[in-house]
Every structure is written in C-alpha cells, then in structure tokens.
C-alpha cells in the first residue's frame, strides 16, 4: 500500500474521530491501519436496540480506488448481512462498481447505521430474511431480537 | 559502427589502446569491439560503471525531495483545497471538464486501473479524454495552496521548522539538518541525517547500557532521550528525576544540592556551600559581583598578549630591514655604534612596565622622534650620522629639493640662451636669403639683356647660313648652363668667352654681399 493511501486512511481516521456517528467506537491500530475494528450499538429505534456489534473494516491495497470491505464479526439477523462466518456486506457504495474514490469511511459507517434502522430489501444478500422482513415483520422482529440476545449482548 | 572502414576517432583510440596495453585483443572485423573475451564487460563499460559509482560516492547529499502528499499541515486546510482522492490539499492539481479537481498523481492512480478511452472522472464518472480534458486550475488556487503552512517532513526526527508549502522543498533540500543523506562511510549503503554526517558511520549495533536493548548507534541518543525505560535516574544529591544523558550537565550546572565554591573564588572569596546557598551568598558577596569583570579583563589581557607576539616579530623584521637600509646609506658609520638604539633606551625604560621590557627593547622606531628632538638640538644640524632616521630623510629631501630647483633655474637660463641664439641665427639666414634673391634678380636681368643682344645680332647677319643659326642655338644653350655655375665649355668662339666674362663679375658681386651681411 502506498504512503499516500496510508496518509489518507490516517486522515480519514482523524475525520471519523471528530465526527463519529452516535453509538459507534473505532479501534484504530497504527501498526495495522488498514484494519479498523468498529464497535456499534444497535440504534434505539431499530430491532437491534441494546445489542453491541463488532464490525471489521478492511482497506484493500488499492484503496481509495477500491471500496473498503465491511464485515460483521458479531452475528446479526439482517437481510443485507450474509448469514455465515464472514458476515459480509455488499451493497450501495460498497459495491466495487458503485464505489468512487471520493467516498469516505464516515459515509460507510452512516450507511451501516441506516441499514440497521431500515434494511434495504431490494438489495438483500439473504433473500429469505428479506422476504420475512417484507411479509412477516413480527417473525423477523422476533428472530432479530433473539439473535441480539444470543450473540450481541 | 559495423562498417569495415572505421571512422578516424575510434581507429586512433584503438591504436593508442593497443600500444598502451599489449594484452588487449583487438577484433579487427568490427573495428570497435575492444577488450577481453566477449563475456567480460568492455573496458568502456567498466569505466562507465565506475564513474557512476564514484559520482554517487562523491555526492553524499543525494536527498529525497519531500512528497507533498505526506506533508503535515499546521492548520486544517480549507475543504475546497482538499483532493477527494488523497484527502490532502492538492498537489499539482488539474481540472477536468466537469469542474472536478484532483492532484495529477491521484488522477493517474485512479486511471491506472481503467482502460484507455474509458477514463472517467472519479467523482461524477463523466467520460474524460485524457489528451484534451485536463485543464490547469485557476492561478488563485495554486497561490492558496502555496501559502498553506506545513511542518517539516522531518518533524518526527526533531525539526521544528514550519512555513509556507512553497518553501518546503528548499528547506528539505538545502537547510534542514534532519534530512537523510547517504552515510559517509564508503561501504555503507544506509542513510543518516545530515547533522550526524560528520560523525562518520553510525550504522553499527550497540546495546543501551540502561535497558540492554540493542539498536543502531544513530538511534541511541534518541532512544535514551525518549524511549528507554531506564532513561531517567534520580540525582543522588537533590533526588530530582533527570535523564541519564543530562546527568553530567545537571550536576555541573543545575543541581541545587551540589557543593560548589562562590564564583568570587578567583578573587579570594573562600565561601563554599550547596548551590542554592551559594546563589544567595553571591547576592551579597562583593567579590562575586566583581568576578565576571575580572575574568573579562583577564581574558582581554590574554588576548592582547597573544596579539603582541606576532606584532613584535613583525617589528623585528622591520627593524632588520631598517638597519639594512642604514648600513647601505652609511656603510662606514652605521657599523661601529648603532646610532638608533643609543638615545632611545632610557625613554623606553620609563615608558613601559618591566613586563614589557623584552618586547620594547626591539621597539625602536615609533617613540623615537618625539623624545629625542628636544634633548639634542645640535646633532640635528650636523652632518650624518644623524640622530634620527627621519631627520636624515628630511635633510635628504631638502637637499634634493634644492638641487631640483637649481636644475630648474639652469634649465630656464639655458632655454633663454638657446632662444636668443635661434633668433639671431634665423635673422642672419633671412638677410642672406634677401641678398640671394637680389642677386638672382640681377642675374635674370643680365640674362634677359644677353638674350635680346643675341637676337639682334642674328637679325643683323641676315643672310647667314643654317649652320650658323644652329651654332647660335648651341651657344645660347651653353650660356644657360654657365649661369648655373658650371664652367663654360671651350671652343665656341668669342660668344662663349663673353659669357665667361659676364659670369666672373657676378660672382664677385655675390661674394661682396655675403661679406656685408657677415659684418
Ligand atoms: Zn490528491
Ligand atoms: Zn467530475
Ligand atoms: Zn526541517
Ligand atoms: Zn553508515
Ligand atoms: Zn535503553
Ligand atoms: Zn541534583
Ligand atoms: Zn563569595
């Protein structure tokens, strides 16, 4: 990774510190600055309220020309998060063809937060959960809260 | 170069090479290939690579220019000046047709992954024609970028310089002592900051004596100053915590509990106590207050004495030269008694303290004229040996001046006399010329008369033959030559004798006139 890209990540970290979305905390390791650990509280107005989620943001070598890779380390019942060990997320500006170099990590963090409140059904990675969210909201709410209790306390 | 007929220069070179080194084989077919077996590098190549190496060696100041993208800014820059790709203020920005601005380098990075002809603006994804759509940014943007205040890129090493970004290149390349340069050691390929360059190669491993970590020598001081866990110690005197590195300095200059003497010790104050007490003692100690002045004077005296040494040597040299001149001027008198030192010594003894006696005894020239003049008026007027060199010179000057004025007078006199003589002479010449003119005039008159007489004679003859007329013409020709002072030719009858008799009185006439003017 080029020195310029590292510099940009440093600057972005500075920006995030000054302007972290509420309920988020970033653990930043200067020795390994391409891997951020984000601690996220489930937003109050969402089904995930009370949960504490751990995310990982990995910056590829080509950053900022390739998007950062976001993964939920804590299991979460969500149509836009893959239901496996990876917990990967791939939508909106995180898609390689959607990503533009001027995008910032703060925007990514905001996107995640919005998605917790309002999942994006049209762009779901888990169609079954998306279906459930659309047609059986009660059941979805129950599973989501159940997972929060089980994994995200 | 593969032509069978090589052009002269390589041919010459090959010749000289072959003559200078018989071992070198020359492949004649090529005419250029010079050197050993084909596998080995040619001498030219070796020389080229050597010279490259030595050039690198001789220029240890091969510094890296600062990367503008990595600079630290002292203030948060205006967001309008920040490149959206690198998140730093623009470096050599360009403008796209869509009015989006990027660093040139950032754009190149962004486009590296894109196919030719499919380059897009990283912000708005509008198509960009690389050859046509890159525009320079407005001048004011460049100016604002140049004026951003940045820190020195070596600030982590300790440089606290900060100034406008436009100056950072010069600072790093010319002035910053923390800029890395190549290690001065011949076979060390590492870098070292410029301020340590003169210390030689510091790239060897040492072990920190406090924590036993091993590191490069060049990092040791920084480690002991900031990183070493055992870097500080408690002063045994005042139990304050100080860096081990600074401990000596602390004891010597700062520790309040160390016992030191009063600074007036040089002037015989015997007070000795802990530093803090001494400080309060020095408030009242008169000698301590005088001590700095005393030391200053002392230093000044030492400086003066140091200066005196070469000066006295120079005076000695001048002295020698002077006595040489004296002996040259008065070979008889100067030798037996040195006339200069005699009247001087007593005065010099009075004028200087004994400490300077040695220096002063050589010192004969400068104080001399003033004390010696009132003492003895008589020798001033006497002939050499003079009591002083200057008097002698003055006298000589005066006599020279007299001589010059005498010569001037004589010259004037001579001039007048010469003028008179010239006037007289020219007057006489003029008179003589007048006489000559008169004589010529009278001669012309006589000639005229003679000619007319001849003509009338011929008319009177009337029936004379052609031969007679021819002889008349010859006679008139010979008469002409006779007037020019030539002797008349004989055998032409009475007419020729007539011309001769005419000539004689004329001659006499001119002689008499000359005698007139001479009288
Ligand atoms: Zn840039
Ligand atoms: Zn654009
Ligand atoms: Zn500097
Ligand atoms: Zn070295
Ligand atoms: Zn140490
Ligand atoms: Zn102390
Ligand atoms: Zn004292």
Short mmCIF file of C-alpha atoms in Angstrom, two decimals, chain B residues 155-376:
data_model
loop_
_atom_site.label_atom_id
_atom_site.label_comp_id
_atom_site.label_asym_id
_atom_site.label_seq_id
_atom_site.Cartn_x
_atom_site.Cartn_y
_atom_site.Cartn_z
CA UNK B 155 9.46 16.93 12.29
CA UNK B 156 9.40 13.43 13.79
CA UNK B 157 13.20 13.49 13.89
CA UNK B 158 13.15 16.79 15.72
CA UNK B 159 12.96 19.60 13.17
CA UNK B 160 10.52 22.27 14.29
CA UNK B 161 10.52 24.25 11.06
CA UNK B 162 7.16 25.24 9.63
CA UNK B 163 6.44 27.63 6.81
CA UNK B 164 4.51 28.04 3.59
CA UNK B 165 4.29 24.95 1.48
CA UNK B 166 6.06 26.65 -1.43
CA UNK B 167 9.25 26.74 0.67
CA UNK B 168 9.26 23.19 1.93
CA UNK B 169 11.27 21.85 -0.97
CA UNK B 170 14.09 24.30 -0.42
CA UNK B 171 14.02 23.70 3.30
CA UNK B 172 14.33 19.96 2.97
CA UNK B 173 16.85 20.01 0.16
CA UNK B 174 19.06 22.82 1.41
CA UNK B 175 18.62 23.76 5.01
CA UNK B 176 17.07 21.01 7.13
CA UNK B 177 19.77 19.25 9.15
CA UNK B 178 17.47 16.29 9.72
CA UNK B 179 17.19 15.41 6.05
CA UNK B 180 18.58 11.98 5.35
CA UNK B 181 21.73 11.76 3.31
CA UNK B 182 23.89 8.86 2.31
CA UNK B 183 26.19 7.58 5.03
CA UNK B 184 29.72 8.98 4.68
CA UNK B 185 31.26 5.55 5.09
CA UNK B 186 32.47 4.07 1.84
CA UNK B 187 30.78 0.68 2.04
CA UNK B 188 27.69 1.61 4.00
CA UNK B 189 24.57 1.95 1.91
CA UNK B 190 22.34 3.32 4.65
CA UNK B 191 21.23 6.85 5.31
CA UNK B 192 21.90 9.23 8.10
CA UNK B 193 20.58 12.64 8.99
CA UNK B 194 22.71 15.48 7.80
CA UNK B 195 23.53 16.75 11.26
CA UNK B 196 25.25 13.45 12.09
CA UNK B 197 27.05 13.26 8.75
CA UNK B 198 30.36 14.47 10.20
CA UNK B 199 30.28 11.77 12.90
CA UNK B 200 31.03 9.08 10.37
CA UNK B 201 29.12 5.84 10.03
CA UNK B 202 26.79 5.28 12.96
CA UNK B 203 25.28 2.14 11.49
CA UNK B 204 26.62 -0.38 13.92
CA UNK B 205 24.76 -2.11 16.65
CA UNK B 206 25.20 -1.02 20.21
CA UNK B 207 23.46 -2.07 23.35
CA UNK B 208 21.80 0.54 25.51
CA UNK B 209 23.63 0.41 28.82
CA UNK B 210 20.41 1.15 30.72
CA UNK B 211 17.95 -1.33 29.27
CA UNK B 212 20.27 -3.63 27.26
CA UNK B 213 18.22 -3.29 24.13
CA UNK B 214 20.38 -3.37 21.03
CA UNK B 215 19.97 -0.76 18.35
CA UNK B 216 21.86 1.25 15.79
CA UNK B 217 24.28 3.78 17.16
CA UNK B 218 22.49 6.55 15.31
CA UNK B 219 19.29 5.85 17.24
CA UNK B 220 20.93 5.60 20.63
CA UNK B 221 20.64 9.21 21.68
CA UNK B 222 17.00 9.46 20.64
CA UNK B 223 16.29 6.22 22.44
CA UNK B 224 17.95 7.38 25.62
CA UNK B 225 16.15 10.67 25.43
CA UNK B 226 12.61 9.49 24.77
CA UNK B 227 12.11 5.72 24.64
CA UNK B 228 14.43 3.93 27.03
CA UNK B 229 12.57 2.59 30.06
CA UNK B 230 15.68 3.23 32.14
CA UNK B 231 16.33 6.64 30.66
CA UNK B 232 15.89 8.65 33.84
CA UNK B 233 17.60 8.41 37.16
CA UNK B 234 17.34 10.15 40.48
CA UNK B 235 20.06 12.64 41.27
CA UNK B 236 21.93 11.40 44.33
CA UNK B 237 22.28 14.97 45.57
CA UNK B 238 18.86 16.52 45.14
CA UNK B 239 16.89 13.33 44.32
CA UNK B 240 15.24 15.04 41.38
CA UNK B 241 14.49 12.86 38.35
CA UNK B 242 16.80 13.64 35.46
CA UNK B 243 17.65 11.95 32.17
CA UNK B 244 20.83 9.92 32.41
CA UNK B 245 22.03 11.71 29.30
CA UNK B 246 21.72 15.05 31.04
CA UNK B 247 23.01 13.93 34.41
CA UNK B 248 26.52 15.36 33.99
CA UNK B 249 25.13 18.67 32.89
CA UNK B 250 22.66 18.64 35.76
CA UNK B 251 25.39 18.16 38.36
CA UNK B 252 27.62 20.69 36.72
CA UNK B 253 25.11 23.43 36.14
CA UNK B 254 21.76 22.94 37.78
CA UNK B 255 21.67 20.63 40.79
CA UNK B 256 20.80 22.80 43.81
CA UNK B 257 22.39 20.41 46.31
CA UNK B 258 25.86 20.04 44.86
CA UNK B 259 28.56 21.81 46.86
CA UNK B 260 30.31 24.48 44.84
CA UNK B 261 32.54 27.44 45.68
CA UNK B 262 31.44 31.06 45.39
CA UNK B 263 32.12 32.43 41.93
CA UNK B 264 34.31 35.03 43.62
CA UNK B 265 36.85 32.28 44.36
CA UNK B 266 39.11 33.66 41.66
CA UNK B 267 39.30 36.83 43.75
CA UNK B 268 39.94 35.04 47.01
CA UNK B 269 36.43 34.50 48.38
CA UNK B 270 36.62 31.23 50.27
CA UNK B 271 32.90 30.64 50.70
CA UNK B 272 31.83 27.11 49.73
CA UNK B 273 28.33 25.64 50.09
CA UNK B 274 25.45 23.97 48.24
CA UNK B 275 24.47 25.65 45.02
CA UNK B 276 21.27 27.13 46.38
CA UNK B 277 23.10 28.69 49.32
CA UNK B 278 25.91 29.95 47.15
CA UNK B 279 23.34 31.69 44.99
CA UNK B 280 22.04 33.66 47.94
CA UNK B 281 25.60 34.33 49.17
CA UNK B 282 26.51 35.73 45.76
CA UNK B 283 23.72 38.26 46.12
CA UNK B 284 25.79 39.94 48.81
CA UNK B 285 29.35 38.90 48.02
CA UNK B 286 31.15 41.92 46.53
CA UNK B 287 33.93 39.81 45.13
CA UNK B 288 31.48 37.56 43.34
CA UNK B 289 29.98 40.58 41.64
CA UNK B 290 33.41 41.71 40.54
CA UNK B 291 34.43 38.28 39.36
CA UNK B 292 32.86 38.42 35.89
CA UNK B 293 34.51 41.77 35.17
CA UNK B 294 37.77 40.46 36.47
CA UNK B 295 37.52 37.40 34.27
CA UNK B 296 36.65 39.53 31.32
CA UNK B 297 39.70 41.70 31.88
CA UNK B 298 41.81 38.64 32.32
CA UNK B 299 40.60 37.25 29.03
CA UNK B 300 41.23 40.56 27.37
CA UNK B 301 44.78 40.73 28.64
CA UNK B 302 45.40 37.24 27.41
CA UNK B 303 44.05 38.13 24.03
CA UNK B 304 46.24 41.22 23.85
CA UNK B 305 49.33 39.30 24.83
CA UNK B 306 48.58 36.74 22.20
CA UNK B 307 48.33 39.52 19.67
CA UNK B 308 51.56 41.10 20.86
CA UNK B 309 53.64 38.11 19.92
CA UNK B 310 53.25 38.30 16.12
CA UNK B 311 53.45 42.09 16.25
CA UNK B 312 56.82 42.08 17.96
CA UNK B 313 58.03 39.57 15.46
CA UNK B 314 56.98 41.89 12.69
CA UNK B 315 58.71 44.83 14.32
CA UNK B 316 61.87 42.77 14.45
CA UNK B 317 61.64 42.12 10.75
CA UNK B 318 61.09 45.80 10.02
CA UNK B 319 63.97 46.65 12.33
CA UNK B 320 66.28 44.40 10.36
CA UNK B 321 65.17 45.95 7.12
CA UNK B 322 65.78 49.41 8.50
CA UNK B 323 69.27 48.66 9.69
CA UNK B 324 69.99 47.16 6.30
CA UNK B 325 68.96 50.41 4.69
CA UNK B 326 71.02 52.42 7.15
CA UNK B 327 74.11 50.38 6.54
CA UNK B 328 73.54 50.75 2.83
CA UNK B 329 73.29 54.52 3.16
CA UNK B 330 76.23 55.00 5.55
CA UNK B 331 78.39 51.94 5.26
CA UNK B 332 81.15 53.50 7.38
CA UNK B 333 79.17 54.99 10.22
CA UNK B 334 76.39 52.53 10.94
CA UNK B 335 78.54 49.59 11.93
CA UNK B 336 80.61 50.70 14.94
CA UNK B 337 77.85 52.21 17.09
CA UNK B 338 74.19 51.55 16.44
CA UNK B 339 73.10 55.17 16.37
CA UNK B 340 69.40 54.40 16.71
CA UNK B 341 69.27 52.47 19.95
CA UNK B 342 71.53 54.80 21.87
CA UNK B 343 69.24 57.74 22.67
CA UNK B 344 66.15 55.58 22.89
CA UNK B 345 66.73 53.01 25.58
CA UNK B 346 66.32 55.25 28.65
CA UNK B 347 63.00 56.64 27.44
CA UNK B 348 61.62 53.20 26.63
CA UNK B 349 62.51 52.02 30.11
CA UNK B 350 60.48 54.83 31.60
CA UNK B 351 57.53 54.42 29.30
CA UNK B 352 56.85 50.72 29.80
CA UNK B 353 56.46 48.50 32.86
CA UNK B 354 59.14 45.85 33.26
CA UNK B 355 56.85 43.10 31.99
CA UNK B 356 57.04 44.56 28.53
CA UNK B 357 60.74 45.22 28.56
CA UNK B 358 61.61 42.38 26.26
CA UNK B 359 59.15 43.46 23.68
CA UNK B 360 60.09 47.13 24.00
CA UNK B 361 63.81 46.63 23.59
CA UNK B 362 63.17 45.65 19.98
CA UNK B 363 60.86 48.52 19.54
CA UNK B 364 62.97 51.36 18.30
CA UNK B 365 61.13 53.15 15.59
CA UNK B 366 57.88 54.64 16.78
CA UNK B 367 58.60 56.54 20.05
CA UNK B 368 61.91 57.78 18.76
CA UNK B 369 61.45 61.21 17.12
CA UNK B 370 59.45 62.87 19.86
CA UNK B 371 61.59 62.41 22.96
CA UNK B 372 64.89 62.81 21.11
CA UNK B 373 64.25 66.13 19.37
CA UNK B 374 64.15 68.45 22.42
CA UNK B 375 67.08 66.67 24.05
CA UNK B 376 69.68 67.42 21.43
#
